[in-house]
Short mmCIF file of C-alpha atoms and ligand atoms in Angstrom, two decimals:
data_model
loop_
_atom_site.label_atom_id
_atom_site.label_comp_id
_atom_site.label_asym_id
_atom_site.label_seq_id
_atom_site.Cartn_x
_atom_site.Cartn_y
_atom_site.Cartn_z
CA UNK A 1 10.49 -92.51 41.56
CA UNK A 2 12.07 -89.20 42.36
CA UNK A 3 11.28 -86.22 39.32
CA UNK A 4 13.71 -83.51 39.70
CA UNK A 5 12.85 -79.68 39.03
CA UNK A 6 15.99 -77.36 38.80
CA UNK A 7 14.89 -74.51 39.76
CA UNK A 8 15.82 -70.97 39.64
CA UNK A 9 14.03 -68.15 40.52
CA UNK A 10 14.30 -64.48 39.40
CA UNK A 11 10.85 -64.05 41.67
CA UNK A 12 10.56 -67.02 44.40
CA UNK A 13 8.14 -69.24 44.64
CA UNK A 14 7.25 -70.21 48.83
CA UNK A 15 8.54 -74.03 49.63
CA UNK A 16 4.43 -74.74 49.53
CA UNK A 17 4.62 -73.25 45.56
CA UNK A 18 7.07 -75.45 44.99
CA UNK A 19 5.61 -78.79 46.55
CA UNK A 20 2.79 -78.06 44.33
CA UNK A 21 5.18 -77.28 41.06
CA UNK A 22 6.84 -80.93 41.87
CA UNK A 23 3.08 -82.51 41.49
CA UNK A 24 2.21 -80.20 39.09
CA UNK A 25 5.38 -82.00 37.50
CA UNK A 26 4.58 -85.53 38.08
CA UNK A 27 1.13 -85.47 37.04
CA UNK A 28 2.16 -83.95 33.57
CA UNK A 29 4.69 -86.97 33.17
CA UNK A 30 1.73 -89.41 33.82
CA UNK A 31 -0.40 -88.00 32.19
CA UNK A 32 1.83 -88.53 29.25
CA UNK A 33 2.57 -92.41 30.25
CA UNK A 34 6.53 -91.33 31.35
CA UNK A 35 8.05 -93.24 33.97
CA UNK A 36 11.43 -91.85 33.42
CA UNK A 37 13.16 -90.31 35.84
CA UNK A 38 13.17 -86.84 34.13
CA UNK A 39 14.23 -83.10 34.94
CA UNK A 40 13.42 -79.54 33.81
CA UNK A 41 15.08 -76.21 34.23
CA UNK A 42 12.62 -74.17 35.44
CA UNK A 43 12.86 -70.47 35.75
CA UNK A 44 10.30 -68.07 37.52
CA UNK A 45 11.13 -64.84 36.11
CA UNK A 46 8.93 -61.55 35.53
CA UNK A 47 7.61 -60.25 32.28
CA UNK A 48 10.47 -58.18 31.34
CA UNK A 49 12.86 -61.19 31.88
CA UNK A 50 10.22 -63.90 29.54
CA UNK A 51 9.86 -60.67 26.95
CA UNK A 52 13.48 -60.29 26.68
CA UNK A 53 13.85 -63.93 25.65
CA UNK A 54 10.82 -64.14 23.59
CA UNK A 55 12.89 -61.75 21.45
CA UNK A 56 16.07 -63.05 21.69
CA UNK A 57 14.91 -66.79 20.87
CA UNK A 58 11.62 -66.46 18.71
CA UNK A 59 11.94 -62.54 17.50
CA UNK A 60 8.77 -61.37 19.54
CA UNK A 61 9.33 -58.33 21.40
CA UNK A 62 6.56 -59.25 23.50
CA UNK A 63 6.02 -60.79 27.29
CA UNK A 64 4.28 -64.11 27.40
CA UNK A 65 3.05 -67.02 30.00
CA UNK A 66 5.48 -69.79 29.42
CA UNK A 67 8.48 -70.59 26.99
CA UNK A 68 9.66 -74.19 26.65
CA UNK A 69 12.36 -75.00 25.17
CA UNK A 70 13.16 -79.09 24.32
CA UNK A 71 16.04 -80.85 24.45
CA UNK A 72 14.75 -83.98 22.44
CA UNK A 73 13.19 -83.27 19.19
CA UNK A 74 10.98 -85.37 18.58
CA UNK A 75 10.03 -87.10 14.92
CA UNK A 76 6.79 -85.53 13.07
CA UNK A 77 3.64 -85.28 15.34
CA UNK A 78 5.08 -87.91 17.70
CA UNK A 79 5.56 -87.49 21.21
CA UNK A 80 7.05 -89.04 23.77
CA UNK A 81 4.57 -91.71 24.02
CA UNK A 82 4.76 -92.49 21.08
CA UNK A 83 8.80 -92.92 21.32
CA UNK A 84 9.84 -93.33 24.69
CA UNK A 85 13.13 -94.92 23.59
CA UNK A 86 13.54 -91.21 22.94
CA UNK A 87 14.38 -89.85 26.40
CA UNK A 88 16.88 -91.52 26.63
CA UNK A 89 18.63 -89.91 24.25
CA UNK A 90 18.65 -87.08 26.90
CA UNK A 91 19.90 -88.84 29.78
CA UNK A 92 22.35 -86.96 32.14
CA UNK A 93 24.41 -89.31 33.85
CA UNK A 94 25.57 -86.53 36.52
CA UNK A 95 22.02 -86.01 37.26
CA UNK A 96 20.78 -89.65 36.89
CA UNK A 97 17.55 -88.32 34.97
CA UNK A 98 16.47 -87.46 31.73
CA UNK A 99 17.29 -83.53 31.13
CA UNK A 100 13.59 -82.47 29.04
CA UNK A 101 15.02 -78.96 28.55
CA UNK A 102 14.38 -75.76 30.21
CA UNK A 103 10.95 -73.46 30.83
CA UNK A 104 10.59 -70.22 31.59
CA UNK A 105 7.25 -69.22 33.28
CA UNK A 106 6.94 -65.44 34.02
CA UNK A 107 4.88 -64.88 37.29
CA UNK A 108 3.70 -61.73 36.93
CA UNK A 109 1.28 -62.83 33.95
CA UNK A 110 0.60 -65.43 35.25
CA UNK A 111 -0.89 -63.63 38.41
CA UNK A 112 -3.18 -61.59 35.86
CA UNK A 113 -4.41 -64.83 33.92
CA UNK A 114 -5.31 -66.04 37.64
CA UNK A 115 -7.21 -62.72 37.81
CA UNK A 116 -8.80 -63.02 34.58
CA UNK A 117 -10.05 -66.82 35.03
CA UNK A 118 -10.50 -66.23 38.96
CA UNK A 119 -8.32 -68.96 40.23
CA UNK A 120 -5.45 -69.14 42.15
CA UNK A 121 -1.88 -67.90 41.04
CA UNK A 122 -0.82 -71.55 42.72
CA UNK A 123 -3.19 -72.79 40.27
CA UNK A 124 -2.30 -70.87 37.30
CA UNK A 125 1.48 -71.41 37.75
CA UNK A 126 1.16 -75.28 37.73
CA UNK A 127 -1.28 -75.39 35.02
CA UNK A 128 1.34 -73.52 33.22
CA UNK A 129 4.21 -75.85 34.25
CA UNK A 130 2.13 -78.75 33.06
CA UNK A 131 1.37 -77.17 29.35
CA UNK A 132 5.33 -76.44 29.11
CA UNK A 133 6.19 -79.72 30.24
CA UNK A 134 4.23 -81.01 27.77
CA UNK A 135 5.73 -79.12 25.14
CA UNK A 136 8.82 -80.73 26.31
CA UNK A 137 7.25 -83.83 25.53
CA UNK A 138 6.30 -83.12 21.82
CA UNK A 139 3.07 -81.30 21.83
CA UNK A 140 1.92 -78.58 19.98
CA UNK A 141 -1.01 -76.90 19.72
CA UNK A 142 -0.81 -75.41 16.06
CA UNK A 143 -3.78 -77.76 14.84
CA UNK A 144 -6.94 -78.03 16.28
CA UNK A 145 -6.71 -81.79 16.63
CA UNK A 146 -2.91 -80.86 18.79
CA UNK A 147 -4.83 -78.52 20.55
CA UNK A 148 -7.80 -81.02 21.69
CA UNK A 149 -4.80 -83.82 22.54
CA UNK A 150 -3.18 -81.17 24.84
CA UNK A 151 -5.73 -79.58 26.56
CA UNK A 152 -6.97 -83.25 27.48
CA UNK A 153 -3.34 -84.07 28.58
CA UNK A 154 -3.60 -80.67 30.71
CA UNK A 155 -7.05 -81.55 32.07
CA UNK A 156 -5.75 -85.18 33.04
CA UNK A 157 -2.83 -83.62 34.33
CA UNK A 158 -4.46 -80.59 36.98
CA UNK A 159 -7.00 -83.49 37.78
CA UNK A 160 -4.61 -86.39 38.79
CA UNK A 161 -2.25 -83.40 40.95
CA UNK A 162 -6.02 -82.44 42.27
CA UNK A 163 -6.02 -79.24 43.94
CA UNK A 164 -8.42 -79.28 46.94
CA UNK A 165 -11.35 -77.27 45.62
CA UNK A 166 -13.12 -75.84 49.06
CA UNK A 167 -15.84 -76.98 50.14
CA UNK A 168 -17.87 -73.92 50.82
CA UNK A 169 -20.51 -75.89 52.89
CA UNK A 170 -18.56 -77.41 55.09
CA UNK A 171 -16.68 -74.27 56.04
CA UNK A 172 -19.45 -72.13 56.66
CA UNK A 173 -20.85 -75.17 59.48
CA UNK A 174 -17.09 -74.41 60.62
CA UNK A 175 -17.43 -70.99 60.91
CA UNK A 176 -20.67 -71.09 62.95
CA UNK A 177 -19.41 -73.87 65.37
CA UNK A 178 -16.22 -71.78 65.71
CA UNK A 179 -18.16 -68.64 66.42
CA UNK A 180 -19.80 -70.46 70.11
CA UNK A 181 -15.80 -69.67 71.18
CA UNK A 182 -16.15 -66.48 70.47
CA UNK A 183 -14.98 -63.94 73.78
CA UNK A 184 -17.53 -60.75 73.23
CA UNK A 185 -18.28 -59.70 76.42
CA UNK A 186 -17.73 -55.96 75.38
CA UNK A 187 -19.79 -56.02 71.92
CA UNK A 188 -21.49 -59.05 72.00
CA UNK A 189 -21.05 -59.67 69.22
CA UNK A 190 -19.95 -63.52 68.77
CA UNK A 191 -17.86 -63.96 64.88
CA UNK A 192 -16.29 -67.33 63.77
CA UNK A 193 -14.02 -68.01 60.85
CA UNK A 194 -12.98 -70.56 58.83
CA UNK A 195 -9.74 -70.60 56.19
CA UNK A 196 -8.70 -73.20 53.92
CA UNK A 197 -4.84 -72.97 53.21
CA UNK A 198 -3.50 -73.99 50.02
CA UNK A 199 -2.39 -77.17 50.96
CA UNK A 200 -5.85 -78.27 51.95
CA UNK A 201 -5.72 -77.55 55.90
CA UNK A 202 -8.86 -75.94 57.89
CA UNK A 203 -8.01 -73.61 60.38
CA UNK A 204 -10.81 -71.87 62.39
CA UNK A 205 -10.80 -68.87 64.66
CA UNK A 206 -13.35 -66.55 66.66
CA UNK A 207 -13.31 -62.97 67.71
CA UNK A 208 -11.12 -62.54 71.40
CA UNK A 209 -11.82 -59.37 72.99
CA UNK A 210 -10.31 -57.28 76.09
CA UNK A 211 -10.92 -54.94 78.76
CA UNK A 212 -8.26 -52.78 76.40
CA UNK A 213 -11.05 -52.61 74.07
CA UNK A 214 -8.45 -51.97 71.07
CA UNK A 215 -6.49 -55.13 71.60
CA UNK A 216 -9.53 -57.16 70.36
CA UNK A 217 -8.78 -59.58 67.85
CA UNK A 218 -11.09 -60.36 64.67
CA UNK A 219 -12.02 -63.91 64.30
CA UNK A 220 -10.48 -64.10 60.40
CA UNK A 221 -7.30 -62.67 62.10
CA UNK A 222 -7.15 -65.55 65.11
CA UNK A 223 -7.81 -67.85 61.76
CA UNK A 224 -5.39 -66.23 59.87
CA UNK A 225 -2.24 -65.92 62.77
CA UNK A 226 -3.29 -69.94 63.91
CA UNK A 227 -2.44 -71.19 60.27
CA UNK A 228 0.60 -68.67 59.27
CA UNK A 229 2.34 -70.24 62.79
CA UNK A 230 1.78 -73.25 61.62
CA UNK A 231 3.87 -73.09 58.87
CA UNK A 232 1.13 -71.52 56.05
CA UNK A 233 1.91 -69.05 53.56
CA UNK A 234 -0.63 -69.30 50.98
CA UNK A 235 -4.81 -69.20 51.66
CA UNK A 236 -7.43 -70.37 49.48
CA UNK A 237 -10.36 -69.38 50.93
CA UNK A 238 -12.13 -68.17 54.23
CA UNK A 239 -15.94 -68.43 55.75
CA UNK A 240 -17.27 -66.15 58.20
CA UNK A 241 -20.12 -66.42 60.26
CA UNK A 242 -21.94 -63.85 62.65
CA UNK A 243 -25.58 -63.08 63.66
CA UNK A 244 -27.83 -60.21 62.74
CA UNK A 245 -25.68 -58.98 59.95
CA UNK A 246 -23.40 -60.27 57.01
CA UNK A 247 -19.66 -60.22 58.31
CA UNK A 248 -17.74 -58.98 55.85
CA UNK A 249 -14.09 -58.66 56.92
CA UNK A 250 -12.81 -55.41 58.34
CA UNK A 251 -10.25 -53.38 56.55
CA UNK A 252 -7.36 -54.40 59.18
CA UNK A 253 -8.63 -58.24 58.12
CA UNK A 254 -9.11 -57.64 54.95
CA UNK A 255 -5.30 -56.20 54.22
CA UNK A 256 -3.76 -59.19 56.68
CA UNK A 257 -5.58 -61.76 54.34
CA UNK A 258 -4.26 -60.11 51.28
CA UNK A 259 -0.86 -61.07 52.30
CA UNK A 260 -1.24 -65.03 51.97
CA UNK A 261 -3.98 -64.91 49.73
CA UNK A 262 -4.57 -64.11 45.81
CA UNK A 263 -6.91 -61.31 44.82
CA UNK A 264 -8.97 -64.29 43.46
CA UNK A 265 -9.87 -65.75 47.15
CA UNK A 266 -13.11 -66.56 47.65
CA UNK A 267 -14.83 -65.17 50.70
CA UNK A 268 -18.21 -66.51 52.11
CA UNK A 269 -20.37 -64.94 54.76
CA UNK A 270 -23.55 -66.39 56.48
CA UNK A 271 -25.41 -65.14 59.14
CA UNK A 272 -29.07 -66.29 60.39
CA UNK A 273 -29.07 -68.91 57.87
CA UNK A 274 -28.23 -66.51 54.94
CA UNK A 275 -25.30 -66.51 52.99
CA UNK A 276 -23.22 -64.06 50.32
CA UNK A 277 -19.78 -64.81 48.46
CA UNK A 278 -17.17 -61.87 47.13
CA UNK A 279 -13.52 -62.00 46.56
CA UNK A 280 -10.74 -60.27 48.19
CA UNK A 281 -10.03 -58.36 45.45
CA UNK A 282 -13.30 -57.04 45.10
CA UNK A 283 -13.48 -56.31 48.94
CA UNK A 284 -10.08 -54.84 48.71
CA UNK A 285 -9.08 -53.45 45.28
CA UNK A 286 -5.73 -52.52 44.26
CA UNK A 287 -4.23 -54.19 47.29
CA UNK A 288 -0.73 -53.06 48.83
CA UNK A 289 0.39 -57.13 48.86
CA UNK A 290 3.49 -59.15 47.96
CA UNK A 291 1.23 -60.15 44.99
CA UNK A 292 -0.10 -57.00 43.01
CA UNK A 293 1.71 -53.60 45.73
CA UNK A 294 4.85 -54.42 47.20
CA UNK A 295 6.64 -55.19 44.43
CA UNK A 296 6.10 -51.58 42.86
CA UNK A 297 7.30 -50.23 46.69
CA UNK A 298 10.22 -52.57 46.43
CA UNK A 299 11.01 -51.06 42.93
CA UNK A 300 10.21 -53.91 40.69
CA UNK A 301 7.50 -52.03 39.57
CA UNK A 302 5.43 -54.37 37.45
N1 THU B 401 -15.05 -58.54 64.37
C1 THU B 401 -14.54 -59.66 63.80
O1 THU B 401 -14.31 -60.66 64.47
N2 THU B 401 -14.33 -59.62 62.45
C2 THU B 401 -14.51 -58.52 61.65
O2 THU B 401 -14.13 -58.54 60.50
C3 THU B 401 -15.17 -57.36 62.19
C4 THU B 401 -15.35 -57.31 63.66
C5 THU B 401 -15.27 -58.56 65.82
C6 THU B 401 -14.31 -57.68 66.57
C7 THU B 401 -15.09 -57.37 67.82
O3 THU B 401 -14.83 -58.41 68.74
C8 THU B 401 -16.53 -57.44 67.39
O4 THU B 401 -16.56 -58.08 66.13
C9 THU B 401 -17.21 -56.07 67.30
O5 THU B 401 -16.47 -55.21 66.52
#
């Protein structure tokens, strides 16, 4: 059955963001037993836009997460499990679907609560589609007992969309099988990568070097370039592997990853059967990126 998002955005969302937002979607109606068709308005705005709102509609001058705001209120501590006949008290005919109301989600806190709980913004932003949609539904969370029913709903929700967690094992083996393509004649010094994109894809890559000895390539880069022209815009994580010493990424790697990927990205190295994990952001702080720099070069300083 088709679910409908109308969405507007003050700061986009990539057409892989949104696939996700649209399960991220569906799961929170199942997890809530709805097999309406149903729609939200969904706006991705910034934390000026969400604090200006916040004060217009609830009299705090203050930036948040999410707003919801429902179309169907529901009766006392019921939701709309309890009262599906409900919904359809909020059926748009022009849209054939059931119109749950509109939520506001402002990306730019949501990028630091990624930060803060070192996931994914992807992750954070659906996890905070699911909690509004449920507030659409007729949760709350002003008792404890609400709180436990809707944080189950949320876990049941993130679970059934199920993110691909990566599965740092397996990448690493990638990594070193990836490194036996590696051209070094110059340095000899083989390196083979591994990334995971957001949508669950492996992409490997290995260092390609030239008689031009700056034209080289880095293996994350080869990784990198072989998954962004494939369509990719959004990295989850990435393995290297060398010998003799732990591969960190260069600085020129290091600044190309931070374009698809979230501060939060796990990096794993291994070399001679050893292995160490960082993050990008702690490998490259304060990044110049289309998450946490360019927007401040662009003007919308955050
Ligand atoms: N290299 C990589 O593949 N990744 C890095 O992050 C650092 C360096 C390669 C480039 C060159 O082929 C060789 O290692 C020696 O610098």
């Amino acid at each position: 059955m088709p679910l409908l998002i109308d969405y507007l955005a003050c700061f986009p969302l990539s057409k892989e963001d949104e696939r996700l937002m649209m399960r991220a979607f569906d799961a929170a109606l199942a997890a809530e037993g709805v097999s309406h068709v149903c729609y939200v308005s969904l706006t991705v705005c910034d934390d000026a836009n969400i604090q200006a709102i916040n004060k217009q509609t609830r009299h705090i001058d203050q930036p948040t997460d999410v707003l919801s705001f429902p179309t169907i209120s529901y009766p006392d501590k019921q939701t709309a499990k309890d009262v599906p006949w409900f919904l359809q008290s909020a059926f748009n005919p022009d849209e054939k679907a059931v119109d749950l109301g509109e939520i506001f989600i402002s990306k730019e806190h949501a990028s630091k609560q990624a930060q803060t709980y070192g996931h994914s913004l992807q992750r954070e932003l659906c996890y905070l589609l699911v909690h509004g949609v449920l507030h659409l539904l007729g949760h709350d969370h002003i008792t404890s007992k609400e709180k436990a029913t809707m944080r189950t709903k949320e876990e049941q929700a993130m679970k059934k969309m199920g993110l691909p967690e990566p599965d740092k094992n397996g990448m690493l083996k990638l990594a070193i099988e990836a490194m036996e393509n590696s051209y070094s004649p110059y340095s000899h010094f083989p390196v083979g990568a591994c990334l995971l994109t957001q949508d669950g894809s492996l992409y490997t890559g290995c260092n390609i070097e030239n008689a031009s000895y700056g034209l080289s390539n880095c293996a994350e880069r080869t990784a990198c370039f072989k998954a962004v022209s494939e369509g990719h815009r959004r990295f989850q994580a990435i393995a290297i592997a060398a010998k003799n010493t732990a591969p960190w990424p260069c600085g020129a790697c290091r600044q190309v990853l931070s374009e698809f990927a979230p501060a939060s990205m796990p990096i794993y190295v291994t070399w001679d059967g050893n292995t160490l994990e960082s993050t990008l952001g702690q490998l490259l702080p304060h990044a110049f990126s289309p998450e946490y720099g360019i927007d401040a070069f662009l003007g919308k300083e955050k």
